[in-house]
C-alpha positions as a printed Julia matrix, in Angstrom:
269×3 Matrix{Float64}:
 -106.11  132.82  -89.38
 -105.0   133.88  -85.9
 -102.59  136.86  -85.85
  -99.98  134.84  -83.94
  -99.47  132.83  -87.15
  -98.34  135.89  -89.11
  -95.0   135.07  -90.79
  -94.98  131.61  -89.17
  -93.71  128.84  -91.46
  -93.65  125.89  -89.03
  -95.77  124.88  -86.03
  -94.64  122.49  -83.29
  -97.15  120.99  -80.86
  -96.88  119.38  -77.48
  -99.04  116.25  -77.11
 -100.28  115.5   -73.57
 -102.4   118.32  -72.19
 -102.32  120.18  -75.52
 -103.8   117.84  -78.12
 -104.98  115.0   -75.88
 -106.09  114.41  -72.31
 -104.13  111.25  -71.56
 -104.29  111.38  -67.76
 -107.0   108.72  -67.37
 -104.82  106.11  -69.1
 -101.63  107.32  -67.41
 -103.29  107.12  -63.98
 -104.5   103.58  -64.61
 -100.97  102.51  -65.55
  -99.38  104.33  -62.61
 -101.75  102.74  -60.12
 -101.31   99.31  -61.69
  -97.53   99.65  -61.41
  -97.8   100.75  -57.76
 -100.14   97.84  -57.03
  -97.64   95.41  -58.55
  -95.1    96.75  -56.06
  -97.54   96.48  -53.16
  -97.82  100.26  -52.87
 -100.91  102.47  -52.46
 -102.69  103.86  -55.53
 -102.12  107.5   -56.37
 -105.36  108.24  -58.21
 -106.12  110.33  -61.27
 -106.15  113.72  -59.54
 -102.59  113.34  -58.25
 -101.3   111.96  -61.53
 -102.75  114.99  -63.3
 -100.43  117.17  -61.21
  -97.39  114.98  -61.92
  -97.55  114.76  -65.71
  -95.24  116.76  -67.95
  -91.65  115.72  -67.36
  -91.66  112.28  -68.94
  -92.56  108.82  -67.68
  -89.49  108.28  -65.5
  -90.16  111.42  -63.46
  -93.85  110.5   -63.34
  -93.01  107.22  -61.64
  -90.45  108.89  -59.4
  -93.15  111.22  -58.14
  -95.47  108.25  -57.67
  -92.87  106.49  -55.54
  -92.37  109.61  -53.44
  -96.13  109.76  -52.89
  -96.21  106.09  -51.91
  -93.44  106.63  -49.37
  -95.22  109.63  -47.88
  -98.52  107.74  -47.78
  -96.87  104.78  -46.06
  -95.19  107.0   -43.49
  -98.42  108.89  -42.83
 -100.29  105.65  -42.26
  -97.67  104.44  -39.82
  -96.75  101.53  -42.04
  -93.41   99.79  -42.08
  -90.27  101.69  -42.98
  -90.94  103.95  -45.97
  -87.26  103.58  -46.76
  -88.33  100.45  -48.62
  -89.5   102.98  -51.22
  -87.03  105.84  -50.81
  -83.47  104.69  -50.23
  -80.11  104.5   -51.92
  -78.43  107.14  -54.06
  -80.23  110.02  -55.73
  -81.34  108.94  -59.18
  -82.82  112.12  -60.58
  -81.62  115.18  -58.65
  -83.45  117.61  -60.95
  -86.97  116.66  -59.86
  -89.76  118.93  -58.75
  -88.67  122.29  -57.43
  -85.15  121.83  -58.77
  -86.37  121.07  -62.31
  -84.82  123.95  -64.22
  -82.08  124.67  -66.73
  -79.82  127.72  -66.3
  -80.91  130.54  -68.56
  -84.38  129.15  -69.16
  -86.25  130.2   -66.07
  -86.88  129.69  -62.37
  -87.25  126.16  -61.02
  -90.59  124.5   -60.54
  -91.99  124.82  -57.08
  -92.63  121.55  -55.27
  -95.41  119.38  -56.68
  -97.4   116.65  -54.93
  -95.12  113.71  -54.43
  -91.97  115.81  -54.16
  -90.36  116.81  -50.91
  -92.08  119.88  -49.34
  -88.93  122.04  -49.45
  -88.12  121.02  -53.0
  -84.97  119.15  -52.02
  -84.32  115.95  -53.88
  -84.88  112.82  -51.83
  -82.96  109.64  -52.48
  -84.76  106.92  -54.39
  -83.46  103.41  -54.88
  -82.35  103.14  -58.51
  -83.38   99.52  -58.91
  -86.85  100.17  -57.5
  -87.38  103.17  -59.77
  -86.23  101.16  -62.78
  -88.61   98.35  -61.89
  -91.52  100.73  -61.27
  -90.87  102.52  -64.55
  -90.66   99.29  -66.55
  -93.88   98.06  -64.96
  -95.62  101.34  -65.77
  -94.46  101.17  -69.41
  -95.76   97.62  -69.67
  -99.21   98.54  -68.35
  -99.47  101.75  -70.34
  -98.26  100.15  -73.54
 -101.1    97.63  -73.59
 -103.57  100.28  -74.77
 -102.28  103.85  -74.32
 -105.37  105.41  -75.88
 -108.17  103.42  -74.26
 -109.51  106.31  -72.16
 -107.61  109.19  -73.76
 -109.63  111.89  -75.5
 -108.91  114.54  -78.09
 -109.48  118.08  -76.87
 -112.19  120.06  -78.71
 -110.89  122.02  -81.66
 -107.72  119.97  -82.16
 -108.78  118.17  -85.33
 -110.07  121.37  -86.95
 -106.81  123.12  -86.06
 -104.51  120.45  -87.49
 -106.55  120.05  -90.65
 -106.73  123.82  -91.17
 -102.98  124.33  -90.72
 -102.18  121.54  -93.15
 -104.52  123.02  -95.73
 -102.5   126.22  -95.45
  -99.33  124.26  -96.23
  -97.68  124.66  -92.83
  -95.46  121.72  -91.8
  -96.37  120.4   -88.35
  -94.11  118.72  -85.8
  -94.92  116.94  -82.55
  -92.5   117.46  -79.65
  -93.42  115.56  -76.5
  -91.67  114.19  -73.42
  -93.77  111.02  -73.73
  -91.8   107.91  -74.74
  -91.59  107.74  -78.53
  -93.08  104.24  -78.71
  -96.48  105.52  -77.57
  -96.79  108.37  -80.07
  -97.78  106.37  -83.16
 -100.46  104.22  -81.46
 -102.12  107.3   -79.99
 -102.0   109.36  -83.18
 -103.23  106.42  -85.24
 -106.08  105.85  -82.79
 -107.35  109.35  -83.52
 -106.45  109.29  -87.21
 -103.94  112.13  -86.78
 -100.71  110.43  -87.86
 -100.7   112.01  -91.33
 -100.71  115.54  -89.92
  -97.17  115.46  -88.51
  -94.08  115.49  -90.69
  -91.81  114.89  -87.67
  -92.42  113.44  -84.2
  -89.96  113.58  -81.3
  -90.41  111.67  -78.05
  -88.76  112.15  -74.69
  -85.8   109.94  -75.58
  -85.42  110.94  -79.24
  -82.61  113.35  -78.35
  -80.21  113.58  -75.39
  -82.25  116.51  -74.01
  -86.0   117.03  -73.7
  -88.24  119.97  -72.85
  -87.8   122.38  -71.13
  -84.4   122.23  -72.85
  -84.6   124.0   -76.23
  -82.67  121.26  -78.08
  -85.74  119.4   -79.44
  -87.22  122.59  -80.88
  -83.91  123.68  -82.35
  -83.69  120.24  -83.95
  -87.15  120.69  -85.46
  -86.27  124.09  -86.93
  -83.03  122.75  -88.4
  -84.77  119.65  -89.76
  -87.17  121.77  -91.8
  -84.66  124.51  -92.58
  -86.83  127.18  -90.97
  -85.45  130.04  -88.88
  -86.54  129.79  -85.22
  -88.26  133.17  -85.35
  -90.55  131.77  -88.06
  -91.58  128.83  -85.84
  -94.4   128.56  -83.31
  -94.43  126.3   -80.25
  -97.9   125.38  -78.96
  -98.21  123.81  -75.52
  -99.96  123.72  -72.18
  -97.13  124.01  -69.66
  -94.28  126.2   -68.52
  -91.91  123.59  -69.97
  -93.33  124.14  -73.45
  -93.16  127.92  -73.13
  -89.65  127.85  -71.64
  -88.4   125.54  -74.39
  -89.99  127.69  -77.07
  -88.58  130.94  -75.75
  -85.09  129.49  -75.31
  -85.18  128.11  -78.86
  -86.23  131.48  -80.28
  -89.74  130.3   -81.22
  -92.94  132.29  -80.88
  -95.04  130.63  -78.15
  -98.75  129.92  -77.77
 -100.39  128.35  -74.72
 -103.66  126.58  -74.03
 -104.97  126.92  -70.45
 -106.76  123.58  -70.1
 -103.82  121.18  -69.83
 -101.28  120.08  -67.23
  -99.07  122.67  -65.57
  -98.62  121.46  -61.99
 -101.5   123.63  -60.79
 -100.02  126.89  -62.1
 -101.8   129.15  -64.64
  -99.81  128.82  -67.85
 -100.25  132.54  -68.49
  -97.72  133.13  -65.68
  -95.06  131.65  -67.98
  -95.43  134.59  -70.34
  -96.42  132.98  -73.66
  -96.79  135.26  -76.68
 -100.44  134.27  -76.86
 -103.15  132.14  -75.21
 -106.17  130.53  -76.89
 -109.01  128.72  -75.13
 -109.32  126.29  -78.05
 -106.87  125.42  -80.81
 -109.71  125.94  -83.28
 -109.08  129.67  -82.78
 -105.89  129.32  -84.8
 -107.76  128.63  -88.01
């Protein structure tokens, strides 16, 4: 057993970028939603940089990209995409919570200086609903399990450790994906992005997990691929473990200062 598990009595996992590579399916749904709105496709490479803050922010970044693409191509007023009051002022470079860490630097699709641009609320709501509709048709069609994940989950369960899943993905998509890979029985608790009033990088979901199982935070481990996972874990008092292969807006996850890094989750067991 990996030394980072010493004295650990509960393990919480992120989903996207940690257990599964879901970007191919997310990108298909994003591009389908943009096409329904008559906007240019973003493509898988861009979507890979946008994932991690939940589906609403994903579509907000997609709309920002579409506006920039339209302006760059000299098309009609990009204000048809970006207009109205600010809907989500904590996007991109301003995505931080006091006491947790520095804000994210700008990501593709966000304004270059990190300032929040105004997005029409009705358009964002429509784009988000359209994305959810497309993604919900088959959220695991092109998604793959990362090597070592199944061995890790099975090994931890054999050792009697309760496992929790804490993701910013909408809750409705968790069960279909886990069931598609035959992993649903491994997790005693699953939290989605809307399960609680706050989501990662806020520590509330992890504190909820620890309280649910009656385990002290210092006896819990958070495993994830992004600075949000590490920030949430540290703020909740969890030990933190990172995998370097996931989604972290182009930044090495080691820069977030996790307590440990493994190339494959199989190293845990």
